[in-house]
Amino acid sequence: MIFDFEDNREQGDTTLRQAQFVMLRLLRIFDAICKENNLTYWLDAGTLLGAARHGGFIPWDDDVDVMMPLADYEKFIKIAPTQLPKDVFFQTKETDPEHDISWAKLRDCYSYMDDPGGPYNYSQGIPIDIFPSFEQTQTQFKYRNIYSILPPFSNKPLSLSKRNSWKRNAYFLVWGTIQRVLKLFFYIPFIKNSVIKAGEKGKKGFCYNPQLPWFQFFPLDTVLPTSTITFEGFEFSAPKEVTTYLTEYYGDWQTPPPENKRNKHGVQGIHVMDNGKNKHWSNLKWQR
């Protein structure tokens, strides 16, 4: 079954609002695939904040974030390519090797976002971000840069990327070096098993991939079973305890920040074309 919804980008009175309509359509397609296949997800970060505080997009926001338990995420990446409409590109490391991301994106093929530092040789259609949510104990989360190179993550040591800021690359350089040294010790079964066993202590919760510099920890009973929340007039999945989740993420999330502190993602430009007529050049090689 192919899931599709009406494209309302032309109703936007600004380029940003047009992009938000594009992202809303992608989110509705994502939601429909999850419901059809009994997959768990929830709105995350600024998208959840926008739903709770504004009933939709934060007026200045230019992305959509969702999270899925790792098992559901792995099912989704197998199912999604067969159920997406032809004007939506499913972007992963496998489908677009030029993009060094550790999560999946749905990309609209009739638009373009200038990522900071670009242009880059990968699809840059307007996206939504789909993050796998990893289950860890509080101990594993506290020492995430150590446990990220052990099962079940088995991540490679952190490495530099041209898309990172110099501060982030410095962080990756230091911890990547430490991880490479630790990996040598983990070839000794006794040391490896002892560290894994020590990490089993503490309450369990969801977190991002330890490779990412986002350090929130959400106890399982804060997230599951999921609830629902209204976003731009439609119902989507949300964490069980929305207020607790947002407080962990932002602290005082109910008061909008002053204009000079409103966080944007550094997008240099948004270009929205007429749907179905002219694909942006960056998306042409991903036609299906």
PDB file of C-alpha atoms in Angstrom:
ATOM      1  CA  MET A   1       0.000   0.000   0.000  1.00  0.00           C
ATOM      2  CA  ILE A   2       1.286   3.443  -0.958  1.00  0.00           C
ATOM      3  CA  PHE A   3       0.407   6.234   1.475  1.00  0.00           C
ATOM      4  CA  ASP A   4      -0.075   9.758   0.193  1.00  0.00           C
ATOM      5  CA  PHE A   5      -1.767  12.969   1.315  1.00  0.00           C
ATOM      6  CA  GLU A   6      -2.701  16.254  -0.302  1.00  0.00           C
ATOM      7  CA  ASP A   7       0.193  18.647  -0.790  1.00  0.00           C
ATOM      8  CA  ASN A   8      -0.737  22.079   0.574  1.00  0.00           C
ATOM      9  CA  ARG A   9       2.578  23.884   0.183  1.00  0.00           C
ATOM     10  CA  GLU A  10       1.016  26.614  -1.950  1.00  0.00           C
ATOM     11  CA  GLN A  11      -1.155  27.686   0.993  1.00  0.00           C
ATOM     12  CA  GLY A  12       1.872  29.009   2.877  1.00  0.00           C
ATOM     13  CA  ASP A  13       2.180  32.794   2.922  1.00  0.00           C
ATOM     14  CA  THR A  14       5.953  32.655   3.494  1.00  0.00           C
ATOM     15  CA  THR A  15       8.676  30.298   2.319  1.00  0.00           C
ATOM     16  CA  LEU A  16       9.054  28.953   5.860  1.00  0.00           C
ATOM     17  CA  ARG A  17       5.323  28.287   6.141  1.00  0.00           C
ATOM     18  CA  GLN A  18       5.375  26.537   2.766  1.00  0.00           C
ATOM     19  CA  ALA A  19       8.193  24.340   4.052  1.00  0.00           C
ATOM     20  CA  GLN A  20       6.185  23.572   7.194  1.00  0.00           C
ATOM     21  CA  PHE A  21       3.283  22.380   5.040  1.00  0.00           C
ATOM     22  CA  VAL A  22       5.713  20.118   3.168  1.00  0.00           C
ATOM     23  CA  MET A  23       6.982  18.701   6.464  1.00  0.00           C
ATOM     24  CA  LEU A  24       3.437  18.228   7.763  1.00  0.00           C
ATOM     25  CA  ARG A  25       2.622  16.091   4.731  1.00  0.00           C
ATOM     26  CA  LEU A  26       5.755  14.005   5.294  1.00  0.00           C
ATOM     27  CA  LEU A  27       4.786  13.576   8.954  1.00  0.00           C
ATOM     28  CA  ARG A  28       1.285  12.422   8.024  1.00  0.00           C
ATOM     29  CA  ILE A  29       2.750   9.875   5.585  1.00  0.00           C
ATOM     30  CA  PHE A  30       5.136   8.651   8.288  1.00  0.00           C
ATOM     31  CA  ASP A  31       2.295   8.394  10.818  1.00  0.00           C
ATOM     32  CA  ALA A  32       0.119   6.419   8.394  1.00  0.00           C
ATOM     33  CA  ILE A  33       2.882   3.891   7.706  1.00  0.00           C
ATOM     34  CA  CYS A  34       3.464   3.444  11.445  1.00  0.00           C
ATOM     35  CA  LYS A  35      -0.238   2.920  12.149  1.00  0.00           C
ATOM     36  CA  GLU A  36      -0.626   0.463   9.284  1.00  0.00           C
ATOM     37  CA  ASN A  37       2.299  -1.601  10.574  1.00  0.00           C
ATOM     38  CA  ASN A  38       1.713  -1.219  14.350  1.00  0.00           C
ATOM     39  CA  LEU A  39       4.962   0.659  14.901  1.00  0.00           C
ATOM     40  CA  THR A  40       5.541   2.826  17.959  1.00  0.00           C
ATOM     41  CA  TYR A  41       6.830   6.385  17.648  1.00  0.00           C
ATOM     42  CA  TRP A  42       6.394   9.768  19.318  1.00  0.00           C
ATOM     43  CA  LEU A  43       6.892  13.425  18.448  1.00  0.00           C
ATOM     44  CA  ASP A  44      10.199  14.650  19.824  1.00  0.00           C
ATOM     45  CA  ALA A  45      12.130  17.824  20.623  1.00  0.00           C
ATOM     46  CA  GLY A  46      10.830  21.035  19.030  1.00  0.00           C
ATOM     47  CA  THR A  47       8.002  19.247  17.254  1.00  0.00           C
ATOM     48  CA  LEU A  48       6.572  18.003  20.553  1.00  0.00           C
ATOM     49  CA  LEU A  49       7.236  21.413  22.102  1.00  0.00           C
ATOM     50  CA  GLY A  50       5.369  23.086  19.251  1.00  0.00           C
ATOM     51  CA  ALA A  51       2.417  20.730  19.638  1.00  0.00           C
ATOM     52  CA  ALA A  52       2.196  21.346  23.402  1.00  0.00           C
ATOM     53  CA  ARG A  53       2.808  25.103  23.368  1.00  0.00           C
ATOM     54  CA  HIS A  54       1.489  26.229  19.973  1.00  0.00           C
ATOM     55  CA  GLY A  55      -0.773  23.418  18.779  1.00  0.00           C
ATOM     56  CA  GLY A  56       1.526  22.968  15.784  1.00  0.00           C
ATOM     57  CA  PHE A  57       4.850  24.225  14.507  1.00  0.00           C
ATOM     58  CA  ILE A  58       6.826  26.637  16.612  1.00  0.00           C
ATOM     59  CA  PRO A  59       6.364  29.665  14.317  1.00  0.00           C
ATOM     60  CA  TRP A  60      10.098  29.972  13.577  1.00  0.00           C
ATOM     61  CA  ASP A  61      10.909  26.224  13.434  1.00  0.00           C
ATOM     62  CA  ASP A  62      12.209  24.619  10.251  1.00  0.00           C
ATOM     63  CA  ASP A  63      12.242  20.893  11.017  1.00  0.00           C
ATOM     64  CA  VAL A  64      10.237  17.931  12.342  1.00  0.00           C
ATOM     65  CA  ASP A  65      11.630  15.327  14.751  1.00  0.00           C
ATOM     66  CA  VAL A  66      10.199  11.939  15.700  1.00  0.00           C
ATOM     67  CA  MET A  67      11.641   9.053  17.710  1.00  0.00           C
ATOM     68  CA  MET A  68      11.062   5.309  17.569  1.00  0.00           C
ATOM     69  CA  PRO A  69      12.224   2.434  19.784  1.00  0.00           C
ATOM     70  CA  LEU A  70      15.141   0.776  17.999  1.00  0.00           C
ATOM     71  CA  ALA A  71      13.213  -2.414  17.145  1.00  0.00           C
ATOM     72  CA  ASP A  72      10.376  -0.420  15.551  1.00  0.00           C
ATOM     73  CA  TYR A  73      12.871   1.816  13.739  1.00  0.00           C
ATOM     74  CA  GLU A  74      14.570  -1.212  12.196  1.00  0.00           C
ATOM     75  CA  LYS A  75      11.202  -2.501  10.989  1.00  0.00           C
ATOM     76  CA  PHE A  76      10.324   0.915   9.596  1.00  0.00           C
ATOM     77  CA  ILE A  77      13.461   1.222   7.480  1.00  0.00           C
ATOM     78  CA  LYS A  78      12.613  -2.110   5.835  1.00  0.00           C
ATOM     79  CA  ILE A  79       8.952  -1.276   5.244  1.00  0.00           C
ATOM     80  CA  ALA A  80       9.023   2.419   4.353  1.00  0.00           C
ATOM     81  CA  PRO A  81      10.585   2.272   0.868  1.00  0.00           C
ATOM     82  CA  THR A  82       7.697   0.116  -0.370  1.00  0.00           C
ATOM     83  CA  GLN A  83       4.979   2.389   1.048  1.00  0.00           C
ATOM     84  CA  LEU A  84       6.218   5.900   0.245  1.00  0.00           C
ATOM     85  CA  PRO A  85       4.866   7.923  -2.697  1.00  0.00           C
ATOM     86  CA  LYS A  86       7.249   8.535  -5.578  1.00  0.00           C
ATOM     87  CA  ASP A  87       7.926  12.147  -4.614  1.00  0.00           C
ATOM     88  CA  VAL A  88       9.372  11.173  -1.212  1.00  0.00           C
ATOM     89  CA  PHE A  89      12.969   9.981  -0.907  1.00  0.00           C
ATOM     90  CA  PHE A  90      13.886   7.690   2.006  1.00  0.00           C
ATOM     91  CA  GLN A  91      17.366   8.819   3.026  1.00  0.00           C
ATOM     92  CA  THR A  92      19.766   6.649   5.030  1.00  0.00           C
ATOM     93  CA  LYS A  93      23.499   5.968   4.805  1.00  0.00           C
ATOM     94  CA  GLU A  94      22.637   3.059   2.514  1.00  0.00           C
ATOM     95  CA  THR A  95      20.389   4.978   0.102  1.00  0.00           C
ATOM     96  CA  ASP A  96      22.542   8.133   0.073  1.00  0.00           C
ATOM     97  CA  PRO A  97      26.143   7.312   1.075  1.00  0.00           C
ATOM     98  CA  GLU A  98      27.229  10.947   0.741  1.00  0.00           C
ATOM     99  CA  HIS A  99      25.146  11.871   3.802  1.00  0.00           C
ATOM    100  CA  ASP A 100      26.966  10.824   6.988  1.00  0.00           C
ATOM    101  CA  ILE A 101      23.935  10.580   9.255  1.00  0.00           C
ATOM    102  CA  SER A 102      23.086   7.899  11.819  1.00  0.00           C
ATOM    103  CA  TRP A 103      19.305   8.242  11.469  1.00  0.00           C
ATOM    104  CA  ALA A 104      16.757   8.174   8.648  1.00  0.00           C
ATOM    105  CA  LYS A 105      15.040  11.068   6.926  1.00  0.00           C
ATOM    106  CA  LEU A 106      12.078  11.436   4.624  1.00  0.00           C
ATOM    107  CA  ARG A 107      12.937  14.017   1.947  1.00  0.00           C
ATOM    108  CA  ASP A 108      10.525  15.880  -0.306  1.00  0.00           C
ATOM    109  CA  CYS A 109      11.780  15.728  -3.893  1.00  0.00           C
ATOM    110  CA  TYR A 110      10.337  19.095  -4.953  1.00  0.00           C
ATOM    111  CA  SER A 111      12.208  21.344  -2.572  1.00  0.00           C
ATOM    112  CA  TYR A 112      15.683  22.123  -1.270  1.00  0.00           C
ATOM    113  CA  MET A 113      17.232  23.252   2.020  1.00  0.00           C
ATOM    114  CA  ASP A 114      20.714  24.760   2.106  1.00  0.00           C
ATOM    115  CA  ASP A 115      22.388  22.899   4.976  1.00  0.00           C
ATOM    116  CA  PRO A 116      24.997  24.928   6.892  1.00  0.00           C
ATOM    117  CA  GLY A 117      28.389  24.816   5.208  1.00  0.00           C
ATOM    118  CA  GLY A 118      27.020  23.406   1.944  1.00  0.00           C
ATOM    119  CA  PRO A 119      26.250  22.756  -0.782  1.00  0.00           C
ATOM    120  CA  TYR A 120      26.743  19.015  -0.288  1.00  0.00           C
ATOM    121  CA  ASN A 121      26.539  16.107  -2.696  1.00  0.00           C
ATOM    122  CA  TYR A 122      23.477  14.511  -1.118  1.00  0.00           C
ATOM    123  CA  SER A 123      19.732  14.952  -1.300  1.00  0.00           C
ATOM    124  CA  GLN A 124      18.730  18.135   0.500  1.00  0.00           C
ATOM    125  CA  GLY A 125      14.994  18.122  -0.057  1.00  0.00           C
ATOM    126  CA  ILE A 126      12.924  19.439   2.853  1.00  0.00           C
ATOM    127  CA  PRO A 127      13.075  16.613   5.435  1.00  0.00           C
ATOM    128  CA  ILE A 128      11.679  15.164   8.598  1.00  0.00           C
ATOM    129  CA  ASP A 129      14.119  13.425  10.968  1.00  0.00           C
ATOM    130  CA  ILE A 130      13.415   9.902  12.264  1.00  0.00           C
ATOM    131  CA  PHE A 131      15.594   8.992  15.237  1.00  0.00           C
ATOM    132  CA  PRO A 132      16.048   5.491  16.646  1.00  0.00           C
ATOM    133  CA  SER A 133      15.625   5.561  20.423  1.00  0.00           C
ATOM    134  CA  PHE A 134      18.065   3.379  22.332  1.00  0.00           C
ATOM    135  CA  GLU A 135      17.266   1.730  25.642  1.00  0.00           C
ATOM    136  CA  GLN A 136      19.973   2.153  28.290  1.00  0.00           C
ATOM    137  CA  THR A 137      20.357   2.028  32.033  1.00  0.00           C
ATOM    138  CA  GLN A 138      21.261   5.212  33.881  1.00  0.00           C
ATOM    139  CA  THR A 139      24.783   3.846  34.352  1.00  0.00           C
ATOM    140  CA  GLN A 140      25.239   3.133  30.645  1.00  0.00           C
ATOM    141  CA  PHE A 141      23.869   6.571  29.823  1.00  0.00           C
ATOM    142  CA  LYS A 142      26.201   8.302  32.271  1.00  0.00           C
ATOM    143  CA  TYR A 143      29.209   6.637  30.631  1.00  0.00           C
ATOM    144  CA  ARG A 144      27.702   6.612  27.136  1.00  0.00           C
ATOM    145  CA  ASN A 145      30.977   7.251  25.300  1.00  0.00           C
ATOM    146  CA  ILE A 146      32.309   4.018  26.776  1.00  0.00           C
ATOM    147  CA  TYR A 147      29.206   1.861  26.379  1.00  0.00           C
ATOM    148  CA  SER A 148      28.559   3.088  22.835  1.00  0.00           C
ATOM    149  CA  ILE A 149      31.467   0.949  21.556  1.00  0.00           C
ATOM    150  CA  LEU A 150      30.149  -2.169  23.330  1.00  0.00           C
ATOM    151  CA  PRO A 151      27.168  -4.366  22.431  1.00  0.00           C
ATOM    152  CA  PRO A 152      24.344  -3.745  21.698  1.00  0.00           C
ATOM    153  CA  PHE A 153      25.536  -0.484  20.105  1.00  0.00           C
ATOM    154  CA  SER A 154      28.954  -1.621  18.833  1.00  0.00           C
ATOM    155  CA  ASN A 155      29.507   1.864  17.401  1.00  0.00           C
ATOM    156  CA  LYS A 156      32.761   2.789  15.753  1.00  0.00           C
ATOM    157  CA  PRO A 157      34.864   5.342  17.660  1.00  0.00           C
ATOM    158  CA  LEU A 158      33.837   8.932  17.060  1.00  0.00           C
ATOM    159  CA  SER A 159      35.449  10.442  13.971  1.00  0.00           C
ATOM    160  CA  LEU A 160      35.720  13.890  12.432  1.00  0.00           C
ATOM    161  CA  SER A 161      33.215  15.129   9.868  1.00  0.00           C
ATOM    162  CA  LYS A 162      33.295  18.119   7.545  1.00  0.00           C
ATOM    163  CA  ARG A 163      29.715  18.842   8.607  1.00  0.00           C
ATOM    164  CA  ASN A 164      30.696  19.321  12.271  1.00  0.00           C
ATOM    165  CA  SER A 165      31.618  22.584  13.936  1.00  0.00           C
ATOM    166  CA  TRP A 166      35.226  22.818  15.140  1.00  0.00           C
ATOM    167  CA  LYS A 167      34.044  22.460  18.749  1.00  0.00           C
ATOM    168  CA  ARG A 168      32.153  19.275  17.952  1.00  0.00           C
ATOM    169  CA  ASN A 169      35.095  17.888  15.992  1.00  0.00           C
ATOM    170  CA  ALA A 170      37.367  18.658  18.954  1.00  0.00           C
ATOM    171  CA  TYR A 171      34.988  16.719  21.216  1.00  0.00           C
ATOM    172  CA  PHE A 172      34.963  13.838  18.700  1.00  0.00           C
ATOM    173  CA  LEU A 173      38.747  13.883  18.442  1.00  0.00           C
ATOM    174  CA  VAL A 174      39.271  13.572  22.197  1.00  0.00           C
ATOM    175  CA  TRP A 175      36.645  10.928  22.823  1.00  0.00           C
ATOM    176  CA  GLY A 176      37.396   9.069  19.597  1.00  0.00           C
ATOM    177  CA  THR A 177      41.005   8.676  20.721  1.00  0.00           C
ATOM    178  CA  ILE A 178      39.915   7.419  24.153  1.00  0.00           C
ATOM    179  CA  GLN A 179      37.491   4.964  22.554  1.00  0.00           C
ATOM    180  CA  ARG A 180      40.194   3.538  20.287  1.00  0.00           C
ATOM    181  CA  VAL A 181      42.387   2.863  23.316  1.00  0.00           C
ATOM    182  CA  LEU A 182      39.504   1.298  25.244  1.00  0.00           C
ATOM    183  CA  LYS A 183      38.667  -0.997  22.326  1.00  0.00           C
ATOM    184  CA  LEU A 184      42.092  -2.580  22.699  1.00  0.00           C
ATOM    185  CA  PHE A 185      41.322  -3.458  26.324  1.00  0.00           C
ATOM    186  CA  PHE A 186      37.866  -4.762  25.386  1.00  0.00           C
ATOM    187  CA  TYR A 187      39.493  -7.503  23.315  1.00  0.00           C
ATOM    188  CA  ILE A 188      40.203  -9.075  26.720  1.00  0.00           C
ATOM    189  CA  PRO A 189      36.947 -10.963  27.551  1.00  0.00           C
ATOM    190  CA  PHE A 190      37.221 -10.505  31.323  1.00  0.00           C
ATOM    191  CA  ILE A 191      37.496  -6.707  31.057  1.00  0.00           C
ATOM    192  CA  LYS A 192      34.769  -6.462  28.425  1.00  0.00           C
ATOM    193  CA  ASN A 193      32.298  -8.651  30.348  1.00  0.00           C
ATOM    194  CA  SER A 194      33.015  -6.871  33.642  1.00  0.00           C
ATOM    195  CA  VAL A 195      32.289  -3.455  32.121  1.00  0.00           C
ATOM    196  CA  ILE A 196      29.084  -4.734  30.471  1.00  0.00           C
ATOM    197  CA  LYS A 197      27.876  -6.237  33.758  1.00  0.00           C
ATOM    198  CA  ALA A 198      28.641  -3.040  35.679  1.00  0.00           C
ATOM    199  CA  GLY A 199      26.469  -1.111  33.250  1.00  0.00           C
ATOM    200  CA  GLU A 200      23.362  -3.172  33.995  1.00  0.00           C
ATOM    201  CA  LYS A 201      22.640  -1.199  37.169  1.00  0.00           C
ATOM    202  CA  GLY A 202      20.107   1.619  37.303  1.00  0.00           C
ATOM    203  CA  LYS A 203      16.712   2.577  35.953  1.00  0.00           C
ATOM    204  CA  LYS A 204      16.133   2.055  32.245  1.00  0.00           C
ATOM    205  CA  GLY A 205      15.186   4.766  29.814  1.00  0.00           C
ATOM    206  CA  PHE A 206      15.336   5.937  26.215  1.00  0.00           C
ATOM    207  CA  CYS A 207      18.118   8.078  24.789  1.00  0.00           C
ATOM    208  CA  TYR A 208      19.610   9.105  21.466  1.00  0.00           C
ATOM    209  CA  ASN A 209      22.461   7.204  19.876  1.00  0.00           C
ATOM    210  CA  PRO A 210      25.448   7.902  22.163  1.00  0.00           C
ATOM    211  CA  GLN A 211      27.341   9.153  19.096  1.00  0.00           C
ATOM    212  CA  LEU A 212      25.100  12.222  19.034  1.00  0.00           C
ATOM    213  CA  PRO A 213      25.713  15.237  21.306  1.00  0.00           C
ATOM    214  CA  TRP A 214      22.169  15.244  22.739  1.00  0.00           C
ATOM    215  CA  PHE A 215      22.194  14.165  26.338  1.00  0.00           C
ATOM    216  CA  GLN A 216      18.578  13.636  27.377  1.00  0.00           C
ATOM    217  CA  PHE A 217      17.485  10.502  29.254  1.00  0.00           C
ATOM    218  CA  PHE A 218      13.777   9.638  29.362  1.00  0.00           C
ATOM    219  CA  PRO A 219      12.655   6.890  31.794  1.00  0.00           C
ATOM    220  CA  LEU A 220      10.603   4.204  30.054  1.00  0.00           C
ATOM    221  CA  ASP A 221       7.485   5.035  32.067  1.00  0.00           C
ATOM    222  CA  THR A 222       7.721   8.661  30.919  1.00  0.00           C
ATOM    223  CA  VAL A 223       7.400   7.560  27.298  1.00  0.00           C
ATOM    224  CA  LEU A 224       5.360   4.340  27.207  1.00  0.00           C
ATOM    225  CA  PRO A 225       2.595   3.648  26.574  1.00  0.00           C
ATOM    226  CA  THR A 226       2.414   6.562  24.174  1.00  0.00           C
ATOM    227  CA  SER A 227      -0.393   9.111  24.212  1.00  0.00           C
ATOM    228  CA  THR A 228      -1.669  11.403  21.448  1.00  0.00           C
ATOM    229  CA  ILE A 229      -1.336  15.128  20.830  1.00  0.00           C
ATOM    230  CA  THR A 230      -2.747  17.566  18.289  1.00  0.00           C
ATOM    231  CA  PHE A 231      -0.289  19.059  15.819  1.00  0.00           C
ATOM    232  CA  GLU A 232      -1.556  21.374  13.055  1.00  0.00           C
ATOM    233  CA  GLY A 233      -5.060  19.937  13.419  1.00  0.00           C
ATOM    234  CA  PHE A 234      -4.035  16.264  13.238  1.00  0.00           C
ATOM    235  CA  GLU A 235      -3.478  13.668  15.969  1.00  0.00           C
ATOM    236  CA  PHE A 236      -0.018  12.175  16.327  1.00  0.00           C
ATOM    237  CA  SER A 237       1.697   9.970  18.900  1.00  0.00           C
ATOM    238  CA  ALA A 238       3.355  11.606  21.891  1.00  0.00           C
ATOM    239  CA  PRO A 239       5.165  10.443  25.039  1.00  0.00           C
ATOM    240  CA  LYS A 240       2.943   9.271  27.879  1.00  0.00           C
ATOM    241  CA  GLU A 241       4.047  12.171  30.111  1.00  0.00           C
ATOM    242  CA  VAL A 242       4.417  15.129  27.757  1.00  0.00           C
ATOM    243  CA  THR A 243       5.062  17.694  30.495  1.00  0.00           C
ATOM    244  CA  THR A 244       7.743  15.554  32.169  1.00  0.00           C
ATOM    245  CA  TYR A 245       9.386  14.818  28.811  1.00  0.00           C
ATOM    246  CA  LEU A 246       9.524  18.480  27.794  1.00  0.00           C
ATOM    247  CA  THR A 247      10.758  19.584  31.208  1.00  0.00           C
ATOM    248  CA  GLU A 248      13.642  17.102  30.942  1.00  0.00           C
ATOM    249  CA  TYR A 249      14.388  18.445  27.485  1.00  0.00           C
ATOM    250  CA  TYR A 250      14.013  22.205  27.945  1.00  0.00           C
ATOM    251  CA  GLY A 251      13.384  23.084  31.594  1.00  0.00           C
ATOM    252  CA  ASP A 252      10.872  25.950  31.392  1.00  0.00           C
ATOM    253  CA  TRP A 253       9.320  25.068  28.053  1.00  0.00           C
ATOM    254  CA  GLN A 254       6.008  26.918  28.425  1.00  0.00           C
ATOM    255  CA  THR A 255       7.505  30.410  28.088  1.00  0.00           C
ATOM    256  CA  PRO A 256       8.655  31.273  24.537  1.00  0.00           C
ATOM    257  CA  PRO A 257      12.227  32.604  24.445  1.00  0.00           C
ATOM    258  CA  PRO A 258      12.942  36.210  23.469  1.00  0.00           C
ATOM    259  CA  GLU A 259      13.323  36.758  19.753  1.00  0.00           C
ATOM    260  CA  ASN A 260      17.115  36.967  19.880  1.00  0.00           C
ATOM    261  CA  LYS A 261      17.331  33.512  21.488  1.00  0.00           C
ATOM    262  CA  ARG A 262      14.955  31.608  19.252  1.00  0.00           C
ATOM    263  CA  ASN A 263      16.859  28.542  18.143  1.00  0.00           C
ATOM    264  CA  LYS A 264      17.003  27.818  14.427  1.00  0.00           C
ATOM    265  CA  HIS A 265      19.020  25.146  12.663  1.00  0.00           C
ATOM    266  CA  GLY A 266      21.343  27.292  10.605  1.00  0.00           C
ATOM    267  CA  VAL A 267      19.551  26.574   7.332  1.00  0.00           C
ATOM    268  CA  GLN A 268      20.859  29.097   4.836  1.00  0.00           C
ATOM    269  CA  GLY A 269      17.867  29.023   2.518  1.00  0.00           C
ATOM    270  CA  ILE A 270      14.658  27.155   1.735  1.00  0.00           C
ATOM    271  CA  HIS A 271      13.542  26.640  -1.846  1.00  0.00           C
ATOM    272  CA  VAL A 272      10.072  25.232  -2.510  1.00  0.00           C
ATOM    273  CA  MET A 273       9.066  24.199  -6.014  1.00  0.00           C
ATOM    274  CA  ASP A 274       5.620  23.321  -7.355  1.00  0.00           C
ATOM    275  CA  ASN A 275       4.889  19.734  -6.399  1.00  0.00           C
ATOM    276  CA  GLY A 276       4.842  17.396  -9.379  1.00  0.00           C
ATOM    277  CA  LYS A 277       6.387  19.811 -11.863  1.00  0.00           C
ATOM    278  CA  ASN A 278      10.065  20.516 -11.294  1.00  0.00           C
ATOM    279  CA  LYS A 279      12.306  18.519  -9.025  1.00  0.00           C
ATOM    280  CA  HIS A 280      15.252  20.358  -7.564  1.00  0.00           C
ATOM    281  CA  TRP A 281      18.518  19.267  -9.182  1.00  0.00           C
ATOM    282  CA  SER A 282      19.788  17.773  -5.901  1.00  0.00           C
ATOM    283  CA  ASN A 283      17.001  15.204  -5.961  1.00  0.00           C
ATOM    284  CA  LEU A 284      17.058  14.175  -9.618  1.00  0.00           C
ATOM    285  CA  LYS A 285      19.349  11.184  -9.184  1.00  0.00           C
ATOM    286  CA  TRP A 286      17.038   9.624  -6.599  1.00  0.00           C
ATOM    287  CA  GLN A 287      14.057   9.124  -8.886  1.00  0.00           C
ATOM    288  CA  ARG A 288      12.217   5.841  -8.384  1.00  0.00           C
TER     289      ARG A 288
END
